[in-house]
Amino acid sequence: MPNTKTGERKLQILQMLATMLEQPKGEKITTAALAARLEVSEAALYRHFASKAQMFEGLIEFIESTVFGLINTIAEQEERGLAQVQQIVVMLLNFAERNPGMTRVMIGDALVNEDDRLQARMNQFIERIELALRQSLRLAATQAQATEEDAAVRANLIVSAVLGHWQRYAKTGFSQKPSQNVAPQIAILLS
C-alpha cells in the first residue's frame, strides 16, 4: 500500500475486509489476517482505524448510504406506492447478491464476536428499511392499491422475507441467489 493517500488506504482496508467476508466458510477475521492480506503491519491498519469495530463501522456506513440513497431515489422517481415496494425489495436483494461480504454484515454473521453496538446499528438499519416500506405501503393505500391498516404488518412480512433471502444466500455459501424467483414472491407478498 505504499504511496497512497490516507483516504485511499482506508478504502483499500475496507475493500479487503469486504473481500475477506465473502469467504463462504465465514471464519472470524482478525486484524492480523487482514494486515497479512494487505501486506502491511497491524500497526498500519491502526493508523487508519482505531479498532476493528471502526473498520466494520466503515462497511456499515457504506451499506447505509448506498441502500438509503437508492431507496430515496426510488421514492422520488416512482409515484406508485406498490411499485416503490417492489423496486425496493428487488434493490435490496440485488445489493446483497452483488456484495456477498456486505450480506454477512447485514445479517449479523460477521458481527457475532464484535462490539455489540455494531449489531445494534444493523438492527436499526433493518428498522429503517421497514419504515421505508411502510411509508410506500401507506402511499399505496392513498392510491387505493392497498389498505393502510395492514401497512405495518405487510412491511414487517416483506422485511422478514428479504432477511430470509439474505440468510439463505450467506448460509449456502453464496450459491442460492437472493433474486431467484423474486417476481412471483413479491406478487404474493403484495396481493
Short mmCIF file of N, CA and C in Angstrom, two decimals:
data_model
loop_
_atom_site.label_atom_id
_atom_site.label_comp_id
_atom_site.label_asym_id
_atom_site.label_seq_id
_atom_site.Cartn_x
_atom_site.Cartn_y
_atom_site.Cartn_z
N MET A 1 0.80 -1.19 0.00
CA MET A 1 0.00 0.00 0.00
C MET A 1 0.85 1.28 0.00
N PRO A 2 2.10 1.21 -0.42
CA PRO A 2 2.91 2.42 -0.37
C PRO A 2 2.41 3.48 -1.34
N ASN A 3 2.76 4.74 -1.04
CA ASN A 3 2.45 5.88 -1.88
C ASN A 3 0.95 6.08 -2.14
N THR A 4 0.14 5.75 -1.16
CA THR A 4 -1.29 6.03 -1.31
C THR A 4 -1.71 7.01 -0.23
N LYS A 5 -2.71 7.79 -0.54
CA LYS A 5 -3.22 8.76 0.41
C LYS A 5 -4.05 8.07 1.49
N THR A 6 -4.24 8.76 2.61
CA THR A 6 -4.96 8.19 3.74
C THR A 6 -6.34 7.68 3.34
N GLY A 7 -7.12 8.49 2.61
CA GLY A 7 -8.45 8.06 2.18
C GLY A 7 -8.42 6.82 1.31
N GLU A 8 -7.42 6.75 0.43
CA GLU A 8 -7.28 5.58 -0.44
C GLU A 8 -6.91 4.35 0.39
N ARG A 9 -6.05 4.53 1.38
CA ARG A 9 -5.66 3.41 2.23
C ARG A 9 -6.84 2.89 3.03
N LYS A 10 -7.64 3.82 3.56
CA LYS A 10 -8.83 3.40 4.31
C LYS A 10 -9.75 2.59 3.40
N LEU A 11 -9.93 3.07 2.19
CA LEU A 11 -10.78 2.37 1.23
C LEU A 11 -10.22 0.99 0.91
N GLN A 12 -8.91 0.89 0.73
CA GLN A 12 -8.28 -0.41 0.47
C GLN A 12 -8.51 -1.37 1.63
N ILE A 13 -8.39 -0.87 2.84
CA ILE A 13 -8.61 -1.71 4.02
C ILE A 13 -10.05 -2.21 4.04
N LEU A 14 -10.99 -1.31 3.81
CA LEU A 14 -12.41 -1.70 3.82
C LEU A 14 -12.73 -2.67 2.69
N GLN A 15 -12.15 -2.44 1.51
CA GLN A 15 -12.39 -3.35 0.38
C GLN A 15 -11.85 -4.75 0.69
N MET A 16 -10.67 -4.82 1.31
CA MET A 16 -10.11 -6.12 1.64
C MET A 16 -10.95 -6.80 2.72
N LEU A 17 -11.42 -6.04 3.70
CA LEU A 17 -12.29 -6.61 4.73
C LEU A 17 -13.54 -7.18 4.08
N ALA A 18 -14.15 -6.44 3.18
CA ALA A 18 -15.35 -6.92 2.48
C ALA A 18 -15.04 -8.17 1.67
N THR A 19 -13.88 -8.19 1.02
CA THR A 19 -13.47 -9.37 0.24
C THR A 19 -13.29 -10.59 1.14
N MET A 20 -12.66 -10.38 2.28
CA MET A 20 -12.47 -11.49 3.22
C MET A 20 -13.80 -12.01 3.75
N LEU A 21 -14.78 -11.13 3.89
CA LEU A 21 -16.10 -11.55 4.36
C LEU A 21 -16.85 -12.37 3.32
N GLU A 22 -16.39 -12.35 2.09
CA GLU A 22 -17.04 -13.12 1.02
C GLU A 22 -16.70 -14.61 1.08
N GLN A 23 -15.80 -14.99 1.95
CA GLN A 23 -15.44 -16.40 2.05
C GLN A 23 -16.63 -17.17 2.63
N PRO A 24 -17.10 -18.19 1.93
CA PRO A 24 -18.31 -18.91 2.36
C PRO A 24 -18.21 -19.54 3.75
N LYS A 25 -17.03 -19.90 4.19
CA LYS A 25 -16.88 -20.54 5.50
C LYS A 25 -17.18 -19.56 6.63
N GLY A 26 -16.95 -18.30 6.40
CA GLY A 26 -17.29 -17.28 7.38
C GLY A 26 -16.44 -17.32 8.63
N GLU A 27 -15.14 -17.61 8.49
CA GLU A 27 -14.28 -17.61 9.67
C GLU A 27 -14.13 -16.21 10.24
N LYS A 28 -13.81 -16.15 11.52
CA LYS A 28 -13.59 -14.85 12.18
C LYS A 28 -12.40 -14.17 11.52
N ILE A 29 -12.56 -12.91 11.24
CA ILE A 29 -11.49 -12.14 10.60
C ILE A 29 -10.72 -11.40 11.69
N THR A 30 -9.43 -11.62 11.71
CA THR A 30 -8.57 -10.93 12.67
C THR A 30 -7.84 -9.79 11.98
N THR A 31 -7.38 -8.84 12.77
CA THR A 31 -6.61 -7.75 12.17
C THR A 31 -5.29 -8.28 11.63
N ALA A 32 -4.75 -9.33 12.25
CA ALA A 32 -3.50 -9.93 11.75
C ALA A 32 -3.72 -10.50 10.35
N ALA A 33 -4.82 -11.22 10.16
CA ALA A 33 -5.11 -11.80 8.84
C ALA A 33 -5.38 -10.71 7.81
N LEU A 34 -6.09 -9.68 8.22
CA LEU A 34 -6.38 -8.56 7.33
C LEU A 34 -5.09 -7.86 6.92
N ALA A 35 -4.22 -7.61 7.89
CA ALA A 35 -2.93 -6.97 7.60
C ALA A 35 -2.10 -7.83 6.66
N ALA A 36 -2.09 -9.14 6.88
CA ALA A 36 -1.32 -10.05 6.03
C ALA A 36 -1.83 -10.00 4.58
N ARG A 37 -3.15 -9.99 4.41
CA ARG A 37 -3.71 -9.94 3.06
C ARG A 37 -3.35 -8.64 2.35
N LEU A 38 -3.22 -7.56 3.13
CA LEU A 38 -2.86 -6.26 2.56
C LEU A 38 -1.35 -6.06 2.47
N GLU A 39 -0.62 -7.03 3.03
CA GLU A 39 0.85 -6.97 3.08
C GLU A 39 1.35 -5.72 3.80
N VAL A 40 0.73 -5.46 4.95
CA VAL A 40 1.15 -4.36 5.83
C VAL A 40 1.17 -4.89 7.26
N SER A 41 1.66 -4.08 8.17
CA SER A 41 1.65 -4.46 9.58
C SER A 41 0.28 -4.11 10.19
N GLU A 42 -0.01 -4.75 11.32
CA GLU A 42 -1.24 -4.40 12.03
C GLU A 42 -1.21 -2.94 12.45
N ALA A 43 -0.03 -2.45 12.81
CA ALA A 43 0.11 -1.05 13.20
C ALA A 43 -0.33 -0.12 12.07
N ALA A 44 -0.07 -0.52 10.83
CA ALA A 44 -0.50 0.29 9.68
C ALA A 44 -2.03 0.37 9.61
N LEU A 45 -2.71 -0.72 9.97
CA LEU A 45 -4.17 -0.70 10.00
C LEU A 45 -4.66 0.29 11.05
N TYR A 46 -4.00 0.25 12.21
CA TYR A 46 -4.44 1.08 13.33
C TYR A 46 -4.09 2.55 13.14
N ARG A 47 -3.29 2.87 12.14
CA ARG A 47 -3.06 4.28 11.80
C ARG A 47 -4.29 4.88 11.13
N HIS A 48 -5.11 4.01 10.53
CA HIS A 48 -6.29 4.47 9.79
C HIS A 48 -7.59 4.22 10.53
N PHE A 49 -7.60 3.20 11.37
CA PHE A 49 -8.79 2.85 12.14
C PHE A 49 -8.36 2.56 13.57
N ALA A 50 -9.08 3.10 14.53
CA ALA A 50 -8.72 2.92 15.94
C ALA A 50 -8.95 1.48 16.41
N SER A 51 -9.85 0.77 15.72
CA SER A 51 -10.19 -0.60 16.14
C SER A 51 -10.80 -1.35 14.96
N LYS A 52 -10.94 -2.64 15.13
CA LYS A 52 -11.61 -3.43 14.10
C LYS A 52 -13.09 -3.03 14.02
N ALA A 53 -13.66 -2.68 15.17
CA ALA A 53 -15.06 -2.22 15.18
C ALA A 53 -15.21 -0.99 14.28
N GLN A 54 -14.24 -0.12 14.30
CA GLN A 54 -14.30 1.08 13.45
C GLN A 54 -14.22 0.69 11.97
N MET A 55 -13.51 -0.39 11.66
CA MET A 55 -13.46 -0.87 10.27
C MET A 55 -14.85 -1.36 9.85
N PHE A 56 -15.50 -2.12 10.74
CA PHE A 56 -16.85 -2.59 10.44
C PHE A 56 -17.82 -1.41 10.32
N GLU A 57 -17.63 -0.39 11.15
CA GLU A 57 -18.47 0.80 11.04
C GLU A 57 -18.32 1.44 9.66
N GLY A 58 -17.12 1.41 9.10
CA GLY A 58 -16.91 1.92 7.75
C GLY A 58 -17.72 1.14 6.73
N LEU A 59 -17.76 -0.18 6.88
CA LEU A 59 -18.58 -1.00 5.97
C LEU A 59 -20.06 -0.69 6.16
N ILE A 60 -20.48 -0.55 7.41
CA ILE A 60 -21.88 -0.27 7.70
C ILE A 60 -22.28 1.08 7.11
N GLU A 61 -21.39 2.07 7.22
CA GLU A 61 -21.68 3.39 6.63
C GLU A 61 -21.86 3.28 5.12
N PHE A 62 -21.04 2.45 4.47
CA PHE A 62 -21.18 2.24 3.03
C PHE A 62 -22.54 1.60 2.73
N ILE A 63 -22.89 0.57 3.48
CA ILE A 63 -24.17 -0.12 3.28
C ILE A 63 -25.32 0.86 3.45
N GLU A 64 -25.32 1.59 4.56
CA GLU A 64 -26.41 2.53 4.84
C GLU A 64 -26.53 3.61 3.77
N SER A 65 -25.41 4.23 3.42
CA SER A 65 -25.50 5.32 2.45
C SER A 65 -25.94 4.81 1.09
N THR A 66 -25.48 3.64 0.69
CA THR A 66 -25.88 3.09 -0.60
C THR A 66 -27.36 2.71 -0.61
N VAL A 67 -27.77 1.91 0.36
CA VAL A 67 -29.14 1.41 0.39
C VAL A 67 -30.14 2.55 0.54
N PHE A 68 -29.91 3.46 1.49
CA PHE A 68 -30.89 4.52 1.69
C PHE A 68 -30.84 5.57 0.58
N GLY A 69 -29.70 5.73 -0.04
CA GLY A 69 -29.62 6.58 -1.22
C GLY A 69 -30.49 6.02 -2.34
N LEU A 70 -30.43 4.70 -2.52
CA LEU A 70 -31.24 4.05 -3.56
C LEU A 70 -32.72 4.08 -3.21
N ILE A 71 -33.05 3.87 -1.93
CA ILE A 71 -34.45 3.93 -1.51
C ILE A 71 -35.01 5.33 -1.78
N ASN A 72 -34.24 6.35 -1.46
CA ASN A 72 -34.69 7.73 -1.70
C ASN A 72 -34.89 7.99 -3.18
N THR A 73 -33.99 7.48 -4.01
CA THR A 73 -34.11 7.64 -5.46
C THR A 73 -35.39 6.96 -5.96
N ILE A 74 -35.65 5.76 -5.47
CA ILE A 74 -36.87 5.03 -5.87
C ILE A 74 -38.10 5.84 -5.48
N ALA A 75 -38.12 6.35 -4.25
CA ALA A 75 -39.28 7.11 -3.77
C ALA A 75 -39.49 8.39 -4.59
N GLU A 76 -38.40 9.02 -5.01
CA GLU A 76 -38.50 10.24 -5.81
C GLU A 76 -38.96 9.97 -7.23
N GLN A 77 -38.52 8.85 -7.80
CA GLN A 77 -38.79 8.59 -9.22
C GLN A 77 -40.05 7.79 -9.48
N GLU A 78 -40.53 7.06 -8.50
CA GLU A 78 -41.71 6.22 -8.69
C GLU A 78 -42.87 6.76 -7.86
N GLU A 79 -43.96 7.10 -8.52
CA GLU A 79 -45.11 7.70 -7.84
C GLU A 79 -46.02 6.66 -7.19
N ARG A 80 -46.04 5.46 -7.74
CA ARG A 80 -46.96 4.42 -7.24
C ARG A 80 -46.35 3.69 -6.05
N GLY A 81 -47.09 3.62 -4.96
CA GLY A 81 -46.60 3.01 -3.72
C GLY A 81 -46.20 1.55 -3.87
N LEU A 82 -47.04 0.74 -4.49
CA LEU A 82 -46.70 -0.69 -4.63
C LEU A 82 -45.49 -0.90 -5.53
N ALA A 83 -45.36 -0.07 -6.54
CA ALA A 83 -44.18 -0.15 -7.41
C ALA A 83 -42.92 0.22 -6.62
N GLN A 84 -43.04 1.19 -5.72
CA GLN A 84 -41.90 1.53 -4.86
C GLN A 84 -41.48 0.32 -4.03
N VAL A 85 -42.46 -0.34 -3.41
CA VAL A 85 -42.15 -1.51 -2.59
C VAL A 85 -41.44 -2.56 -3.42
N GLN A 86 -41.99 -2.84 -4.58
CA GLN A 86 -41.40 -3.85 -5.46
C GLN A 86 -39.96 -3.49 -5.82
N GLN A 87 -39.73 -2.24 -6.20
CA GLN A 87 -38.37 -1.82 -6.58
C GLN A 87 -37.42 -1.84 -5.39
N ILE A 88 -37.89 -1.48 -4.21
CA ILE A 88 -37.04 -1.52 -3.02
C ILE A 88 -36.63 -2.95 -2.72
N VAL A 89 -37.56 -3.88 -2.77
CA VAL A 89 -37.24 -5.28 -2.49
C VAL A 89 -36.23 -5.81 -3.51
N VAL A 90 -36.46 -5.55 -4.78
CA VAL A 90 -35.52 -6.00 -5.82
C VAL A 90 -34.14 -5.39 -5.59
N MET A 91 -34.10 -4.11 -5.25
CA MET A 91 -32.82 -3.45 -4.99
C MET A 91 -32.11 -4.09 -3.81
N LEU A 92 -32.83 -4.37 -2.73
CA LEU A 92 -32.21 -4.97 -1.54
C LEU A 92 -31.63 -6.35 -1.85
N LEU A 93 -32.35 -7.13 -2.63
CA LEU A 93 -31.86 -8.46 -2.98
C LEU A 93 -30.68 -8.38 -3.94
N ASN A 94 -30.75 -7.47 -4.90
CA ASN A 94 -29.64 -7.31 -5.84
C ASN A 94 -28.39 -6.75 -5.14
N PHE A 95 -28.58 -5.84 -4.19
CA PHE A 95 -27.44 -5.30 -3.44
C PHE A 95 -26.72 -6.43 -2.72
N ALA A 96 -27.47 -7.30 -2.08
CA ALA A 96 -26.86 -8.44 -1.38
C ALA A 96 -26.12 -9.35 -2.36
N GLU A 97 -26.75 -9.61 -3.48
CA GLU A 97 -26.16 -10.50 -4.48
C GLU A 97 -24.84 -9.95 -5.01
N ARG A 98 -24.78 -8.64 -5.20
CA ARG A 98 -23.56 -8.01 -5.72
C ARG A 98 -22.50 -7.82 -4.64
N ASN A 99 -22.89 -7.90 -3.38
CA ASN A 99 -21.98 -7.62 -2.26
C ASN A 99 -22.08 -8.72 -1.20
N PRO A 100 -21.61 -9.93 -1.52
CA PRO A 100 -21.77 -11.02 -0.56
C PRO A 100 -21.14 -10.75 0.81
N GLY A 101 -19.99 -10.11 0.84
CA GLY A 101 -19.38 -9.79 2.12
C GLY A 101 -20.25 -8.86 2.95
N MET A 102 -20.86 -7.89 2.29
CA MET A 102 -21.76 -6.96 2.97
C MET A 102 -23.01 -7.68 3.48
N THR A 103 -23.42 -8.72 2.76
CA THR A 103 -24.58 -9.50 3.19
C THR A 103 -24.32 -10.11 4.55
N ARG A 104 -23.11 -10.61 4.76
CA ARG A 104 -22.76 -11.18 6.07
C ARG A 104 -22.80 -10.13 7.17
N VAL A 105 -22.52 -8.89 6.84
CA VAL A 105 -22.64 -7.80 7.81
C VAL A 105 -24.12 -7.51 8.06
N MET A 106 -24.91 -7.43 6.98
CA MET A 106 -26.33 -7.08 7.11
C MET A 106 -27.11 -8.10 7.93
N ILE A 107 -26.76 -9.38 7.82
CA ILE A 107 -27.48 -10.39 8.61
C ILE A 107 -26.85 -10.60 9.98
N GLY A 108 -25.72 -9.94 10.24
CA GLY A 108 -25.10 -10.02 11.55
C GLY A 108 -24.07 -11.12 11.72
N ASP A 109 -23.92 -12.00 10.75
CA ASP A 109 -22.94 -13.10 10.85
C ASP A 109 -21.54 -12.59 11.14
N ALA A 110 -21.14 -11.56 10.43
CA ALA A 110 -19.78 -11.03 10.55
C ALA A 110 -19.59 -10.24 11.84
N LEU A 111 -20.67 -9.98 12.55
CA LEU A 111 -20.60 -9.13 13.74
C LEU A 111 -20.71 -9.91 15.05
N VAL A 112 -20.80 -11.23 14.96
CA VAL A 112 -21.07 -12.06 16.12
C VAL A 112 -20.08 -11.82 17.26
N ASN A 113 -18.82 -11.80 17.01
CA ASN A 113 -17.82 -11.64 18.06
C ASN A 113 -17.28 -10.22 18.14
N GLU A 114 -18.02 -9.27 17.58
CA GLU A 114 -17.58 -7.89 17.55
C GLU A 114 -18.36 -7.07 18.57
N ASP A 115 -18.11 -5.78 18.58
CA ASP A 115 -18.76 -4.86 19.52
C ASP A 115 -20.28 -4.91 19.34
N ASP A 116 -21.02 -4.99 20.44
CA ASP A 116 -22.48 -5.09 20.40
C ASP A 116 -23.13 -3.91 19.68
N ARG A 117 -22.49 -2.75 19.72
CA ARG A 117 -23.10 -1.57 19.08
C ARG A 117 -23.20 -1.75 17.57
N LEU A 118 -22.34 -2.60 16.99
CA LEU A 118 -22.40 -2.84 15.55
C LEU A 118 -23.69 -3.58 15.19
N GLN A 119 -24.02 -4.61 15.98
CA GLN A 119 -25.26 -5.34 15.72
C GLN A 119 -26.46 -4.44 15.97
N ALA A 120 -26.39 -3.60 16.99
CA ALA A 120 -27.48 -2.67 17.26
C ALA A 120 -27.68 -1.73 16.07
N ARG A 121 -26.59 -1.31 15.48
CA ARG A 121 -26.68 -0.42 14.31
C ARG A 121 -27.31 -1.14 13.12
N MET A 122 -26.97 -2.41 12.93
CA MET A 122 -27.59 -3.15 11.83
C MET A 122 -29.07 -3.41 12.11
N ASN A 123 -29.43 -3.60 13.37
CA ASN A 123 -30.84 -3.75 13.72
C ASN A 123 -31.60 -2.47 13.37
N GLN A 124 -30.99 -1.33 13.64
CA GLN A 124 -31.59 -0.05 13.31
C GLN A 124 -31.71 0.11 11.79
N PHE A 125 -30.72 -0.38 11.06
CA PHE A 125 -30.74 -0.37 9.59
C PHE A 125 -31.97 -1.12 9.07
N ILE A 126 -32.22 -2.30 9.63
CA ILE A 126 -33.38 -3.10 9.23
C ILE A 126 -34.67 -2.37 9.57
N GLU A 127 -34.72 -1.75 10.75
CA GLU A 127 -35.91 -1.00 11.15
C GLU A 127 -36.18 0.16 10.19
N ARG A 128 -35.12 0.82 9.73
CA ARG A 128 -35.28 1.93 8.79
C ARG A 128 -35.80 1.42 7.44
N ILE A 129 -35.35 0.25 7.01
CA ILE A 129 -35.86 -0.34 5.77
C ILE A 129 -37.35 -0.62 5.92
N GLU A 130 -37.72 -1.19 7.07
CA GLU A 130 -39.13 -1.50 7.31
C GLU A 130 -39.97 -0.22 7.31
N LEU A 131 -39.44 0.84 7.89
CA LEU A 131 -40.14 2.12 7.89
C LEU A 131 -40.34 2.64 6.47
N ALA A 132 -39.32 2.53 5.64
CA ALA A 132 -39.42 2.98 4.25
C ALA A 132 -40.50 2.17 3.51
N LEU A 133 -40.53 0.87 3.74
CA LEU A 133 -41.55 0.03 3.11
C LEU A 133 -42.95 0.41 3.61
N ARG A 134 -43.05 0.67 4.90
CA ARG A 134 -44.34 1.06 5.48
C ARG A 134 -44.83 2.37 4.84
N GLN A 135 -43.91 3.32 4.64
CA GLN A 135 -44.29 4.58 4.00
C GLN A 135 -44.79 4.35 2.58
N SER A 136 -44.12 3.48 1.84
CA SER A 136 -44.56 3.18 0.47
C SER A 136 -45.90 2.48 0.47
N LEU A 137 -46.12 1.60 1.45
CA LEU A 137 -47.41 0.91 1.54
C LEU A 137 -48.53 1.87 1.94
N ARG A 138 -48.21 2.84 2.77
CA ARG A 138 -49.22 3.86 3.13
C ARG A 138 -49.56 4.72 1.91
N LEU A 139 -48.54 5.02 1.12
CA LEU A 139 -48.78 5.75 -0.13
C LEU A 139 -49.70 4.91 -1.03
N ALA A 140 -49.43 3.62 -1.11
CA ALA A 140 -50.27 2.72 -1.92
C ALA A 140 -51.71 2.75 -1.43
N ALA A 141 -51.90 2.87 -0.12
CA ALA A 141 -53.26 2.93 0.44
C ALA A 141 -53.97 4.20 -0.01
N THR A 142 -53.24 5.31 -0.08
CA THR A 142 -53.87 6.55 -0.54
C THR A 142 -54.21 6.49 -2.03
N GLN A 143 -53.57 5.55 -2.73
CA GLN A 143 -53.81 5.37 -4.16
C GLN A 143 -54.76 4.21 -4.43
N ALA A 144 -55.40 3.72 -3.36
CA ALA A 144 -56.35 2.60 -3.44
C ALA A 144 -55.71 1.33 -3.98
N GLN A 145 -54.40 1.16 -3.71
CA GLN A 145 -53.70 -0.06 -4.12
C GLN A 145 -53.56 -1.04 -2.96
N ALA A 146 -53.80 -0.58 -1.75
CA ALA A 146 -53.66 -1.41 -0.56
C ALA A 146 -54.47 -0.76 0.56
N THR A 147 -54.53 -1.44 1.70
CA THR A 147 -55.21 -0.84 2.85
C THR A 147 -54.16 -0.37 3.85
N GLU A 148 -54.40 0.77 4.46
CA GLU A 148 -53.43 1.34 5.40
C GLU A 148 -53.33 0.50 6.67
N GLU A 149 -54.42 -0.19 7.05
CA GLU A 149 -54.42 -0.97 8.28
C GLU A 149 -53.35 -2.05 8.29
N ASP A 150 -53.06 -2.61 7.14
CA ASP A 150 -52.08 -3.71 7.12
C ASP A 150 -50.68 -3.26 6.69
N ALA A 151 -50.43 -1.97 6.56
CA ALA A 151 -49.13 -1.48 6.10
C ALA A 151 -47.99 -1.94 7.02
N ALA A 152 -48.16 -1.82 8.32
CA ALA A 152 -47.10 -2.20 9.26
C ALA A 152 -46.86 -3.71 9.24
N VAL A 153 -47.94 -4.47 9.21
CA VAL A 153 -47.81 -5.93 9.20
C VAL A 153 -47.17 -6.40 7.90
N ARG A 154 -47.62 -5.84 6.80
CA ARG A 154 -47.09 -6.22 5.49
C ARG A 154 -45.61 -5.81 5.35
N ALA A 155 -45.26 -4.62 5.83
CA ALA A 155 -43.86 -4.17 5.78
C ALA A 155 -42.97 -5.12 6.59
N ASN A 156 -43.46 -5.55 7.75
CA ASN A 156 -42.70 -6.49 8.58
C ASN A 156 -42.53 -7.83 7.86
N LEU A 157 -43.58 -8.30 7.23
CA LEU A 157 -43.51 -9.56 6.49
C LEU A 157 -42.52 -9.46 5.33
N ILE A 158 -42.54 -8.36 4.63
CA ILE A 158 -41.64 -8.17 3.49
C ILE A 158 -40.19 -8.11 3.97
N VAL A 159 -39.93 -7.39 5.05
CA VAL A 159 -38.57 -7.34 5.60
C VAL A 159 -38.11 -8.73 6.04
N SER A 160 -39.01 -9.48 6.64
CA SER A 160 -38.67 -10.85 7.05
C SER A 160 -38.31 -11.71 5.84
N ALA A 161 -39.04 -11.53 4.75
CA ALA A 161 -38.73 -12.29 3.52
C ALA A 161 -37.37 -11.89 2.97
N VAL A 162 -37.07 -10.58 2.96
CA VAL A 162 -35.77 -10.11 2.47
C VAL A 162 -34.66 -10.68 3.35
N LEU A 163 -34.83 -10.60 4.67
CA LEU A 163 -33.82 -11.16 5.59
C LEU A 163 -33.63 -12.66 5.35
N GLY A 164 -34.72 -13.35 5.09
CA GLY A 164 -34.64 -14.78 4.81
C GLY A 164 -33.82 -15.06 3.55
N HIS A 165 -34.03 -14.25 2.53
CA HIS A 165 -33.24 -14.40 1.29
C HIS A 165 -31.76 -14.12 1.56
N TRP A 166 -31.48 -13.06 2.34
CA TRP A 166 -30.08 -12.75 2.66
C TRP A 166 -29.44 -13.88 3.46
N GLN A 167 -30.18 -14.40 4.44
CA GLN A 167 -29.66 -15.51 5.27
C GLN A 167 -29.34 -16.73 4.41
N ARG A 168 -30.30 -17.09 3.58
CA ARG A 168 -30.12 -18.27 2.73
C ARG A 168 -28.93 -18.09 1.80
N TYR A 169 -28.76 -16.91 1.26
CA TYR A 169 -27.64 -16.60 0.38
C TYR A 169 -26.32 -16.83 1.12
N ALA A 170 -26.21 -16.29 2.30
CA ALA A 170 -24.97 -16.45 3.08
C ALA A 170 -24.77 -17.90 3.53
N LYS A 171 -25.83 -18.53 3.99
CA LYS A 171 -25.71 -19.89 4.55
C LYS A 171 -25.48 -20.95 3.47
N THR A 172 -25.76 -20.63 2.21
CA THR A 172 -25.49 -21.58 1.12
C THR A 172 -24.15 -21.29 0.45
N GLY A 173 -23.31 -20.51 1.14
CA GLY A 173 -22.02 -20.17 0.56
C GLY A 173 -22.16 -19.29 -0.65
N PHE A 174 -23.19 -18.48 -0.68
CA PHE A 174 -23.47 -17.51 -1.74
C PHE A 174 -23.86 -18.20 -3.06
N SER A 175 -24.42 -19.40 -2.96
CA SER A 175 -24.85 -20.09 -4.18
C SER A 175 -26.34 -19.89 -4.46
N GLN A 176 -27.17 -19.76 -3.43
CA GLN A 176 -28.61 -19.55 -3.61
C GLN A 176 -28.86 -18.05 -3.75
N LYS A 177 -28.98 -17.58 -4.98
CA LYS A 177 -29.10 -16.15 -5.27
C LYS A 177 -30.38 -15.58 -4.66
N PRO A 178 -30.27 -14.43 -3.99
CA PRO A 178 -31.46 -13.82 -3.37
C PRO A 178 -32.53 -13.41 -4.38
N SER A 179 -32.13 -13.06 -5.59
CA SER A 179 -33.09 -12.58 -6.57
C SER A 179 -33.82 -13.70 -7.31
N GLN A 180 -33.45 -14.93 -7.03
CA GLN A 180 -34.09 -16.07 -7.71
C GLN A 180 -35.58 -16.12 -7.35
N ASN A 181 -36.44 -16.17 -8.34
CA ASN A 181 -37.90 -16.24 -8.20
C ASN A 181 -38.50 -15.05 -7.46
N VAL A 182 -37.83 -13.91 -7.50
CA VAL A 182 -38.30 -12.77 -6.71
C VAL A 182 -39.61 -12.20 -7.23
N ALA A 183 -39.81 -12.13 -8.52
CA ALA A 183 -41.03 -11.51 -9.06
C ALA A 183 -42.31 -12.20 -8.57
N PRO A 184 -42.42 -13.53 -8.68
CA PRO A 184 -43.66 -14.15 -8.18
C PRO A 184 -43.80 -14.06 -6.65
N GLN A 185 -42.68 -14.05 -5.95
CA GLN A 185 -42.75 -13.93 -4.50
C GLN A 185 -43.24 -12.55 -4.08
N ILE A 186 -42.75 -11.51 -4.75
CA ILE A 186 -43.22 -10.15 -4.46
C ILE A 186 -44.71 -10.05 -4.77
N ALA A 187 -45.12 -10.65 -5.87
CA ALA A 187 -46.54 -10.61 -6.23
C ALA A 187 -47.40 -11.22 -5.12
N ILE A 188 -46.94 -12.31 -4.53
CA ILE A 188 -47.68 -12.93 -3.44
C ILE A 188 -47.70 -12.02 -2.20
N LEU A 189 -46.53 -11.43 -1.87
CA LEU A 189 -46.45 -10.55 -0.70
C LEU A 189 -47.32 -9.30 -0.85
N LEU A 190 -47.52 -8.86 -2.05
CA LEU A 190 -48.29 -7.64 -2.29
C LEU A 190 -49.74 -7.89 -2.68
N SER A 191 -50.11 -9.16 -2.76
CA SER A 191 -51.51 -9.46 -3.16
C SER A 191 -52.49 -9.32 -2.01
#
